[in-house]
PDB file of C-alpha atoms in Angstrom:
ATOM      1  CA  MET A  37      80.860 173.124  79.826  1.00 76.00           C
ATOM      2  CA  PHE A  38      80.353 169.430  79.197  1.00 84.00           C
ATOM      3  CA  MET A  39      76.754 169.454  80.481  1.00 86.00           C
ATOM      4  CA  ASN A  40      75.925 172.560  78.466  1.00 86.00           C
ATOM      5  CA  ALA A  41      77.276 170.931  75.312  1.00 89.00           C
ATOM      6  CA  LEU A  42      75.437 167.685  76.103  1.00 89.00           C
ATOM      7  CA  LEU A  43      72.075 169.387  76.625  1.00 88.00           C
ATOM      8  CA  ALA A  44      72.545 171.609  73.581  1.00 88.00           C
ATOM      9  CA  GLY A  45      73.415 168.556  71.500  1.00 90.00           C
ATOM     10  CA  LEU A  46      70.380 166.606  72.697  1.00 89.00           C
ATOM     11  CA  THR A  47      67.970 169.461  72.007  1.00 90.00           C
ATOM     12  CA  LEU A  48      69.513 170.091  68.581  1.00 90.00           C
ATOM     13  CA  GLY A  49      69.572 166.384  67.821  1.00 90.00           C
ATOM     14  CA  GLY A  50      65.929 166.161  68.810  1.00 88.00           C
ATOM     15  CA  VAL A  51      65.077 168.614  66.041  1.00 89.00           C
ATOM     16  CA  TYR A  52      67.150 166.658  63.505  1.00 91.00           C
ATOM     17  CA  ALA A  53      65.538 163.399  64.591  1.00 90.00           C
ATOM     18  CA  LEU A  54      62.013 164.802  64.406  1.00 89.00           C
ATOM     19  CA  VAL A  55      62.576 166.187  60.911  1.00 90.00           C
ATOM     20  CA  ALA A  56      64.188 162.971  59.667  1.00 91.00           C
ATOM     21  CA  MET A  57      61.475 160.681  61.038  1.00 90.00           C
ATOM     22  CA  GLY A  58      58.803 162.313  58.908  1.00 91.00           C
ATOM     23  CA  LEU A  59      60.916 162.156  55.758  1.00 92.00           C
ATOM     24  CA  THR A  60      61.900 158.518  56.225  1.00 90.00           C
ATOM     25  CA  ILE A  61      58.238 157.509  56.669  1.00 90.00           C
ATOM     26  CA  GLN A  62      57.288 159.383  53.491  1.00 91.00           C
ATOM     27  CA  TYR A  63      60.048 157.992  51.330  1.00 89.00           C
ATOM     28  CA  SER A  64      60.176 154.397  52.561  1.00 86.00           C
ATOM     29  CA  VAL A  65      56.465 153.791  51.915  1.00 89.00           C
ATOM     30  CA  SER A  66      55.662 156.008  48.912  1.00 86.00           C
ATOM     31  CA  ARG A  67      59.061 155.731  47.160  1.00 82.00           C
ATOM     32  CA  THR A  68      58.639 159.450  46.489  1.00 85.00           C
ATOM     33  CA  MET A  69      61.509 161.733  47.481  1.00 85.00           C
ATOM     34  CA  ASN A  70      59.932 164.942  48.745  1.00 91.00           C
ATOM     35  CA  LEU A  71      62.451 167.752  48.260  1.00 92.00           C
ATOM     36  CA  ALA A  72      59.789 170.255  49.384  1.00 93.00           C
ATOM     37  CA  TYR A  73      59.648 168.592  52.811  1.00 94.00           C
ATOM     38  CA  GLY A  74      61.378 171.464  54.581  1.00 94.00           C
ATOM     39  CA  GLU A  75      58.935 173.990  53.132  1.00 95.00           C
ATOM     40  CA  PHE A  76      56.112 172.347  55.064  1.00 95.00           C
ATOM     41  CA  LEU A  77      58.180 172.810  58.218  1.00 96.00           C
ATOM     42  CA  ILE A  78      58.831 176.481  57.512  1.00 96.00           C
ATOM     43  CA  GLY A  79      55.208 177.006  56.470  1.00 96.00           C
ATOM     44  CA  ALA A  80      54.087 175.618  59.834  1.00 96.00           C
ATOM     45  CA  ALA A  81      56.599 177.860  61.629  1.00 96.00           C
ATOM     46  CA  PHE A  82      55.183 180.929  59.877  1.00 96.00           C
ATOM     47  CA  ALA A  83      51.620 179.776  60.624  1.00 96.00           C
ATOM     48  CA  ALA A  84      52.460 179.466  64.331  1.00 96.00           C
ATOM     49  CA  TYR A  85      54.174 182.869  64.277  1.00 95.00           C
ATOM     50  CA  MET A  86      51.218 184.560  62.571  1.00 94.00           C
ATOM     51  CA  LEU A  87      48.491 182.932  64.672  1.00 95.00           C
ATOM     52  CA  PHE A  88      50.384 183.467  67.918  1.00 94.00           C
ATOM     53  CA  GLY A  89      50.854 187.155  67.110  1.00 91.00           C
ATOM     54  CA  THR A  90      47.208 187.549  66.085  1.00 92.00           C
ATOM     55  CA  LEU A  91      45.361 185.392  68.608  1.00 92.00           C
ATOM     56  CA  GLY A  92      47.884 185.167  71.418  1.00 90.00           C
ATOM     57  CA  ILE A  93      47.261 181.420  71.754  1.00 92.00           C
ATOM     58  CA  SER A  94      50.095 179.129  72.808  1.00 93.00           C
ATOM     59  CA  PRO A  95      51.943 177.715  69.757  1.00 94.00           C
ATOM     60  CA  TYR A  96      51.710 174.264  71.321  1.00 92.00           C
ATOM     61  CA  LEU A  97      47.908 174.546  71.337  1.00 94.00           C
ATOM     62  CA  LEU A  98      47.992 175.891  67.777  1.00 94.00           C
ATOM     63  CA  ALA A  99      49.803 172.692  66.779  1.00 94.00           C
ATOM     64  CA  VAL A 100      46.494 170.873  67.342  1.00 94.00           C
ATOM     65  CA  VAL A 101      45.192 172.774  64.289  1.00 95.00           C
ATOM     66  CA  ILE A 102      48.370 173.224  62.229  1.00 96.00           C
ATOM     67  CA  VAL A 103      49.465 169.577  62.297  1.00 96.00           C
ATOM     68  CA  PRO A 104      46.191 168.108  60.922  1.00 96.00           C
ATOM     69  CA  VAL A 105      46.117 170.807  58.220  1.00 96.00           C
ATOM     70  CA  ALA A 106      49.670 169.847  57.207  1.00 96.00           C
ATOM     71  CA  PHE A 107      48.612 166.193  57.132  1.00 97.00           C
ATOM     72  CA  GLY A 108      45.740 167.032  54.783  1.00 96.00           C
ATOM     73  CA  LEU A 109      47.873 169.204  52.500  1.00 95.00           C
ATOM     74  CA  SER A 110      50.604 166.565  52.276  1.00 95.00           C
ATOM     75  CA  TRP A 111      48.015 163.898  51.489  1.00 95.00           C
ATOM     76  CA  LEU A 112      46.572 166.113  48.738  1.00 94.00           C
ATOM     77  CA  VAL A 113      50.035 166.703  47.285  1.00 93.00           C
ATOM     78  CA  TYR A 114      50.541 162.975  46.976  1.00 93.00           C
ATOM     79  CA  ARG A 115      47.074 162.197  45.626  1.00 91.00           C
ATOM     80  CA  ILE A 116      46.930 165.050  43.125  1.00 91.00           C
ATOM     81  CA  MET A 117      50.562 165.488  42.077  1.00 89.00           C
ATOM     82  CA  ALA A 118      52.442 162.271  42.851  1.00 87.00           C
ATOM     83  CA  THR A 119      49.830 159.637  42.013  1.00 86.00           C
ATOM     84  CA  PRO A 120      49.990 160.319  38.245  1.00 86.00           C
ATOM     85  CA  LEU A 121      53.761 159.826  38.426  1.00 83.00           C
ATOM     86  CA  VAL A 122      53.287 156.491  40.172  1.00 80.00           C
ATOM     87  CA  ARG A 123      50.884 155.299  37.487  1.00 79.00           C
ATOM     88  CA  ARG A 124      53.138 156.126  34.571  1.00 78.00           C
ATOM     89  CA  ALA A 125      56.510 155.220  36.123  1.00 71.00           C
ATOM     90  CA  GLY A 126      57.886 152.050  34.602  1.00 59.00           C
ATOM     91  CA  THR A 127      60.509 151.423  37.279  1.00 58.00           C
ATOM     92  CA  GLY A 128      61.233 152.466  40.836  1.00 66.00           C
ATOM     93  CA  MET A 129      64.167 154.561  39.656  1.00 75.00           C
ATOM     94  CA  ALA A 130      61.959 156.420  37.166  1.00 79.00           C
ATOM     95  CA  LEU A 131      59.493 157.223  39.963  1.00 79.00           C
ATOM     96  CA  GLU A 132      62.241 158.554  42.220  1.00 81.00           C
ATOM     97  CA  ILE A 133      63.667 160.796  39.494  1.00 84.00           C
ATOM     98  CA  ASP A 134      60.232 162.109  38.473  1.00 86.00           C
ATOM     99  CA  SER A 135      59.237 162.731  42.088  1.00 86.00           C
ATOM    100  CA  MET A 136      62.451 164.636  42.767  1.00 88.00           C
ATOM    101  CA  LEU A 137      61.810 166.885  39.766  1.00 89.00           C
ATOM    102  CA  LEU A 138      58.190 167.389  40.812  1.00 90.00           C
ATOM    103  CA  THR A 139      58.926 168.235  44.440  1.00 92.00           C
ATOM    104  CA  PHE A 140      61.883 170.405  43.408  1.00 92.00           C
ATOM    105  CA  GLY A 141      59.417 172.568  41.532  1.00 92.00           C
ATOM    106  CA  LEU A 142      56.974 172.414  44.456  1.00 93.00           C
ATOM    107  CA  LEU A 143      59.772 173.621  46.735  1.00 94.00           C
ATOM    108  CA  PHE A 144      60.140 176.851  44.769  1.00 94.00           C
ATOM    109  CA  ALA A 145      56.382 177.280  44.447  1.00 94.00           C
ATOM    110  CA  ILE A 146      55.870 177.121  48.231  1.00 94.00           C
ATOM    111  CA  MET A 147      58.945 179.256  48.847  1.00 95.00           C
ATOM    112  CA  GLY A 148      57.622 181.866  46.428  1.00 95.00           C
ATOM    113  CA  ILE A 149      54.281 181.996  48.240  1.00 94.00           C
ATOM    114  CA  LEU A 150      56.018 182.388  51.614  1.00 95.00           C
ATOM    115  CA  LEU A 151      58.254 185.132  50.229  1.00 95.00           C
ATOM    116  CA  LEU A 152      55.238 186.929  48.804  1.00 94.00           C
ATOM    117  CA  VAL A 153      53.314 186.800  52.081  1.00 93.00           C
ATOM    118  CA  PHE A 154      56.082 187.187  54.684  1.00 92.00           C
ATOM    119  CA  GLY A 155      59.001 188.658  52.740  1.00 92.00           C
ATOM    120  CA  SER A 156      62.632 187.615  52.982  1.00 89.00           C
ATOM    121  CA  ASN A 157      63.379 189.122  56.388  1.00 91.00           C
ATOM    122  CA  TYR A 158      64.426 187.025  59.363  1.00 93.00           C
ATOM    123  CA  THR A 159      61.485 186.208  61.606  1.00 93.00           C
ATOM    124  CA  ASN A 160      61.396 185.129  65.201  1.00 91.00           C
ATOM    125  CA  TYR A 161      59.389 185.286  68.384  1.00 91.00           C
ATOM    126  CA  SER A 162      59.974 183.916  71.837  1.00 86.00           C
ATOM    127  CA  TYR A 163      57.693 181.627  73.766  1.00 91.00           C
ATOM    128  CA  LEU A 164      58.395 179.697  76.948  1.00 88.00           C
ATOM    129  CA  ALA A 165      62.050 180.781  76.991  1.00 86.00           C
ATOM    130  CA  VAL A 166      62.212 179.897  80.671  1.00 90.00           C
ATOM    131  CA  PRO A 167      65.600 178.613  81.846  1.00 89.00           C
ATOM    132  CA  ILE A 168      65.552 175.171  83.433  1.00 88.00           C
ATOM    133  CA  ARG A 169      68.458 174.077  85.611  1.00 87.00           C
ATOM    134  CA  ILE A 170      69.658 170.510  85.052  1.00 83.00           C
ATOM    135  CA  LEU A 171      72.660 169.575  87.211  1.00 77.00           C
ATOM    136  CA  ASP A 172      75.176 172.346  86.506  1.00 79.00           C
ATOM    137  CA  ALA A 173      73.750 173.446  83.146  1.00 81.00           C
ATOM    138  CA  THR A 174      70.817 175.542  81.967  1.00 85.00           C
ATOM    139  CA  VAL A 175      68.538 174.850  79.016  1.00 87.00           C
ATOM    140  CA  PRO A 176      65.494 176.865  77.846  1.00 90.00           C
ATOM    141  CA  ALA A 177      62.168 175.101  78.297  1.00 91.00           C
ATOM    142  CA  ASN A 178      61.168 175.544  74.642  1.00 90.00           C
ATOM    143  CA  ARG A 179      64.288 173.721  73.438  1.00 90.00           C
ATOM    144  CA  LEU A 180      63.816 170.982  76.015  1.00 89.00           C
ATOM    145  CA  LEU A 181      60.253 170.469  74.784  1.00 89.00           C
ATOM    146  CA  SER A 182      61.580 169.924  71.253  1.00 86.00           C
ATOM    147  CA  PHE A 183      63.722 167.081  72.573  1.00 87.00           C
ATOM    148  CA  VAL A 184      60.787 165.592  74.484  1.00 89.00           C
ATOM    149  CA  ALA A 185      58.594 165.886  71.374  1.00 87.00           C
ATOM    150  CA  ALA A 186      61.168 163.936  69.349  1.00 84.00           C
ATOM    151  CA  LEU A 187      61.174 161.119  71.897  1.00 86.00           C
ATOM    152  CA  VAL A 188      57.373 161.036  72.108  1.00 89.00           C
ATOM    153  CA  VAL A 189      56.856 161.098  68.329  1.00 88.00           C
ATOM    154  CA  GLY A 190      59.559 158.485  67.884  1.00 84.00           C
ATOM    155  CA  GLY A 191      57.863 156.233  70.415  1.00 86.00           C
ATOM    156  CA  LEU A 192      54.429 156.738  68.881  1.00 89.00           C
ATOM    157  CA  GLY A 193      55.860 156.106  65.415  1.00 85.00           C
ATOM    158  CA  TRP A 194      57.386 152.831  66.578  1.00 85.00           C
ATOM    159  CA  VAL A 195      54.103 151.741  68.185  1.00 89.00           C
ATOM    160  CA  LEU A 196      52.158 152.660  65.033  1.00 88.00           C
ATOM    161  CA  LEU A 197      54.504 150.772  62.736  1.00 85.00           C
ATOM    162  CA  MET A 198      55.184 147.732  64.903  1.00 86.00           C
ATOM    163  CA  ARG A 199      52.030 147.214  66.974  1.00 89.00           C
ATOM    164  CA  THR A 200      49.085 148.089  64.706  1.00 92.00           C
ATOM    165  CA  ARG A 201      47.494 146.633  61.578  1.00 92.00           C
ATOM    166  CA  THR A 202      47.944 149.973  59.826  1.00 93.00           C
ATOM    167  CA  GLY A 203      51.632 149.899  60.654  1.00 90.00           C
ATOM    168  CA  ALA A 204      51.918 146.351  59.351  1.00 92.00           C
ATOM    169  CA  ALA A 205      50.349 147.498  56.074  1.00 93.00           C
ATOM    170  CA  LEU A 206      52.760 150.434  55.816  1.00 91.00           C
ATOM    171  CA  ARG A 207      55.738 148.158  56.465  1.00 89.00           C
ATOM    172  CA  ALA A 208      54.528 145.670  53.899  1.00 91.00           C
ATOM    173  CA  VAL A 209      54.265 148.383  51.242  1.00 90.00           C
ATOM    174  CA  ALA A 210      57.712 149.701  52.189  1.00 86.00           C
ATOM    175  CA  VAL A 211      59.260 146.246  51.792  1.00 84.00           C
ATOM    176  CA  ASP A 212      57.412 145.007  48.685  1.00 85.00           C
ATOM    177  CA  PRO A 213      54.639 147.101  47.072  1.00 85.00           C
ATOM    178  CA  VAL A 214      53.795 144.381  44.540  1.00 84.00           C
ATOM    179  CA  GLY A 215      53.512 141.683  47.190  1.00 89.00           C
ATOM    180  CA  ALA A 216      51.463 144.006  49.415  1.00 89.00           C
ATOM    181  CA  ARG A 217      49.012 144.565  46.575  1.00 88.00           C
ATOM    182  CA  LEU A 218      48.673 140.822  46.056  1.00 88.00           C
ATOM    183  CA  VAL A 219      47.544 140.289  49.660  1.00 89.00           C
ATOM    184  CA  GLY A 220      44.875 142.981  49.410  1.00 89.00           C
ATOM    185  CA  ILE A 221      46.642 146.095  50.715  1.00 91.00           C
ATOM    186  CA  ASP A 222      45.706 149.337  48.977  1.00 91.00           C
ATOM    187  CA  VAL A 223      49.188 150.593  48.103  1.00 90.00           C
ATOM    188  CA  GLN A 224      48.029 154.059  47.042  1.00 90.00           C
ATOM    189  CA  TRP A 225      46.130 154.477  50.301  1.00 93.00           C
ATOM    190  CA  ALA A 226      49.181 153.439  52.324  1.00 93.00           C
ATOM    191  CA  ALA A 227      51.491 155.763  50.374  1.00 91.00           C
ATOM    192  CA  GLY A 228      49.099 158.686  50.798  1.00 93.00           C
ATOM    193  CA  LEU A 229      48.817 157.997  54.524  1.00 95.00           C
ATOM    194  CA  ALA A 230      52.609 157.881  54.888  1.00 94.00           C
ATOM    195  CA  PHE A 231      52.979 161.122  52.950  1.00 94.00           C
ATOM    196  CA  GLY A 232      50.407 162.775  55.187  1.00 95.00           C
ATOM    197  CA  LEU A 233      52.075 161.494  58.356  1.00 95.00           C
ATOM    198  CA  GLY A 234      55.435 162.833  57.188  1.00 94.00           C
ATOM    199  CA  GLY A 235      53.943 166.264  56.531  1.00 95.00           C
ATOM    200  CA  ALA A 236      52.318 166.239  59.971  1.00 95.00           C
ATOM    201  CA  VAL A 237      55.642 165.457  61.665  1.00 95.00           C
ATOM    202  CA  ALA A 238      57.340 168.240  59.684  1.00 95.00           C
ATOM    203  CA  ALA A 239      54.637 170.695  60.753  1.00 95.00           C
ATOM    204  CA  LEU A 240      54.980 169.674  64.404  1.00 95.00           C
ATOM    205  CA  CYS A 241      58.722 170.270  64.195  1.00 94.00           C
ATOM    206  CA  GLY A 242      58.093 173.652  62.554  1.00 95.00           C
ATOM    207  CA  VAL A 243      55.804 174.733  65.387  1.00 95.00           C
ATOM    208  CA  MET A 244      58.301 173.578  68.024  1.00 93.00           C
ATOM    209  CA  VAL A 245      61.366 175.301  66.558  1.00 93.00           C
ATOM    210  CA  SER A 246      59.464 178.492  65.750  1.00 94.00           C
ATOM    211  CA  THR A 247      59.363 179.276  69.481  1.00 93.00           C
ATOM    212  CA  TYR A 248      63.126 179.828  69.651  1.00 92.00           C
ATOM    213  CA  LEU A 249      64.659 179.713  66.172  1.00 91.00           C
ATOM    214  CA  THR A 250      65.115 182.621  63.784  1.00 93.00           C
ATOM    215  CA  PHE A 251      63.808 181.531  60.380  1.00 94.00           C
ATOM    216  CA  THR A 252      63.182 182.827  56.871  1.00 95.00           C
ATOM    217  CA  ALA A 253      61.028 181.771  53.936  1.00 94.00           C
ATOM    218  CA  GLU A 254      64.128 180.376  52.214  1.00 93.00           C
ATOM    219  CA  MET A 255      65.256 178.181  55.099  1.00 93.00           C
ATOM    220  CA  GLY A 256      63.277 175.044  54.277  1.00 93.00           C
ATOM    221  CA  VAL A 257      66.020 173.575  52.100  1.00 92.00           C
ATOM    222  CA  VAL A 258      68.364 173.562  55.117  1.00 89.00           C
ATOM    223  CA  PHE A 259      65.995 171.317  57.050  1.00 92.00           C
ATOM    224  CA  THR A 260      65.472 169.077  54.027  1.00 92.00           C
ATOM    225  CA  MET A 261      69.229 168.671  53.658  1.00 90.00           C
ATOM    226  CA  LYS A 262      69.729 167.802  57.340  1.00 89.00           C
ATOM    227  CA  ALA A 263      66.820 165.359  57.182  1.00 91.00           C
ATOM    228  CA  LEU A 264      68.319 163.618  54.146  1.00 90.00           C
ATOM    229  CA  ILE A 265      71.667 163.273  55.904  1.00 89.00           C
ATOM    230  CA  VAL A 266      70.064 161.696  58.958  1.00 91.00           C
ATOM    231  CA  VAL A 267      67.810 159.398  56.901  1.00 89.00           C
ATOM    232  CA  ILE A 268      70.715 158.100  54.814  1.00 88.00           C
ATOM    233  CA  MET A 269      72.943 157.689  57.869  1.00 88.00           C
ATOM    234  CA  ALA A 270      70.268 155.743  59.742  1.00 87.00           C
ATOM    235  CA  GLY A 271      69.055 153.661  56.827  1.00 82.00           C
ATOM    236  CA  VAL A 272      65.946 154.458  54.827  1.00 75.00           C
ATOM    237  CA  GLY A 273      62.749 153.413  56.586  1.00 72.00           C
ATOM    238  CA  HIS A 274      64.309 152.856  60.021  1.00 77.00           C
ATOM    239  CA  VAL A 275      62.322 155.176  62.334  1.00 78.00           C
ATOM    240  CA  PRO A 276      64.151 154.376  65.611  1.00 80.00           C
ATOM    241  CA  GLY A 277      67.403 154.632  63.669  1.00 83.00           C
ATOM    242  CA  ALA A 278      66.438 158.112  62.465  1.00 85.00           C
ATOM    243  CA  LEU A 279      65.834 159.105  66.078  1.00 85.00           C
ATOM    244  CA  LEU A 280      69.235 157.803  67.208  1.00 87.00           C
ATOM    245  CA  ALA A 281      71.101 159.169  64.184  1.00 89.00           C
ATOM    246  CA  GLY A 282      69.488 162.592  64.613  1.00 89.00           C
ATOM    247  CA  LEU A 283      70.442 162.733  68.276  1.00 89.00           C
ATOM    248  CA  SER A 284      73.983 161.598  67.454  1.00 89.00           C
ATOM    249  CA  LEU A 285      74.367 164.242  64.765  1.00 90.00           C
ATOM    250  CA  GLY A 286      73.194 166.936  67.158  1.00 91.00           C
ATOM    251  CA  LEU A 287      75.664 165.797  69.803  1.00 91.00           C
ATOM    252  CA  VAL A 288      78.544 165.769  67.320  1.00 91.00           C
ATOM    253  CA  GLU A 289      77.692 169.275  66.149  1.00 90.00           C
ATOM    254  CA  SER A 290      77.367 170.582  69.700  1.00 91.00           C
ATOM    255  CA  PHE A 291      80.636 169.114  71.009  1.00 92.00           C
ATOM    256  CA  VAL A 292      82.584 170.239  67.943  1.00 92.00           C
ATOM    257  CA  ALA A 293      81.264 173.776  68.449  1.00 90.00           C
ATOM    258  CA  ALA A 294      82.052 173.704  72.179  1.00 88.00           C
ATOM    259  CA  TYR A 295      85.501 172.094  72.163  1.00 89.00           C
ATOM    260  CA  LEU A 296      86.929 172.813  68.715  1.00 86.00           C
ATOM    261  CA  ASP A 297      85.492 175.590  66.569  1.00 85.00           C
ATOM    262  CA  PRO A 298      81.885 176.455  65.618  1.00 84.00           C
ATOM    263  CA  GLY A 299      83.093 176.985  62.070  1.00 84.00           C
ATOM    264  CA  LEU A 300      84.051 173.303  61.825  1.00 88.00           C
ATOM    265  CA  THR A 301      80.577 171.917  62.557  1.00 88.00           C
ATOM    266  CA  VAL A 302      79.457 171.709  58.926  1.00 85.00           C
ATOM    267  CA  ALA A 303      82.738 170.131  57.822  1.00 89.00           C
ATOM    268  CA  VAL A 304      82.632 167.526  60.592  1.00 88.00           C
ATOM    269  CA  ILE A 305      78.986 166.641  59.899  1.00 87.00           C
ATOM    270  CA  TYR A 306      79.713 166.034  56.231  1.00 87.00           C
ATOM    271  CA  ALA A 307      82.862 164.099  57.115  1.00 89.00           C
ATOM    272  CA  VAL A 308      80.806 161.789  59.346  1.00 87.00           C
ATOM    273  CA  PHE A 309      78.204 161.493  56.588  1.00 87.00           C
ATOM    274  CA  LEU A 310      80.817 160.527  54.001  1.00 89.00           C
ATOM    275  CA  LEU A 311      82.392 158.050  56.411  1.00 89.00           C
ATOM    276  CA  VAL A 312      79.029 156.327  56.882  1.00 87.00           C
ATOM    277  CA  LEU A 313      78.506 156.211  53.113  1.00 86.00           C
ATOM    278  CA  LEU A 314      81.905 154.576  52.645  1.00 88.00           C
ATOM    279  CA  LEU A 315      81.664 152.042  55.479  1.00 86.00           C
ATOM    280  CA  ARG A 316      77.902 151.425  55.689  1.00 85.00           C
ATOM    281  CA  PRO A 317      76.261 152.580  52.425  1.00 82.00           C
ATOM    282  CA  GLN A 318      72.993 150.923  53.507  1.00 80.00           C
ATOM    283  CA  GLY A 319      72.965 153.076  56.650  1.00 81.00           C
ATOM    284  CA  ILE A 320      74.029 152.383  60.221  1.00 80.00           C
ATOM    285  CA  PHE A 321      70.814 150.514  61.003  1.00 76.00           C
ATOM    286  CA  GLY A 322      69.968 149.418  57.468  1.00 68.00           C
ATOM    287  CA  ARG A 323      70.290 145.922  56.082  1.00 64.00           C
ATOM    288  CA  VAL A 324      72.150 144.844  52.980  1.00 53.00           C
ATOM    289  CA  VAL A 325      69.729 143.836  50.251  1.00 48.00           C
ATOM    290  CA  ARG A 326      70.879 140.625  48.534  1.00 47.00           C
TER     291      ARG A 326
END
């Protein structure tokens, strides 16, 4: 039972970590809170479902097309819709409030389109649901791949941010946009790139979970909420922290469901979230700004 709970928690936590990594990259660099983030994930899940049913191509191969499209759409959303807000916002707080209102409306617009095209019924399909034996527990291959994808994307994200000039520019904008502009960094370019990268990560997660998760057009807000919890727990802008916090949250949820009561999972998650807010309001891996 312990191994089953451990593997279930890791695979679930991998999904949480993958979703949160994209959101923390978007927000930390662009200072734009994207409440429609989960809709990009669900949109990618529906795209994988539709193309797999029509073409019969592996969803993992379809991700090669879906992920770049999501990157482009997210970049366009920032350039067309968010950039005017950035130009007119007098303070960082004003930008965050305006962006939340904007993306809140975008959330319902995308949800409405998905409802119109796919309806409100639950949708699912199965791909690579092959059981894999690990020690004395069994885990489906599609769920295990979600966990592996989270580790790979987390590693690539760390390399991009910490070992490349582009990553250095993104980190500079995240820390001090005004100072970054003074040393010649195009802040709008960096913010658009971060927004696109976040959308791409969300789409990848949507493709991965679509192979085993039942989803609806109205489910995006659930992923956005879980991503926000993980981002705040880890500390905004901390990509490795988002990975660790997501995995931890998945493990907590899995062990509570296995050893206590599945009905307590939501209560325990929010209790942990509130405890972090009380003891470490800057996040577990965040730093106090003085």
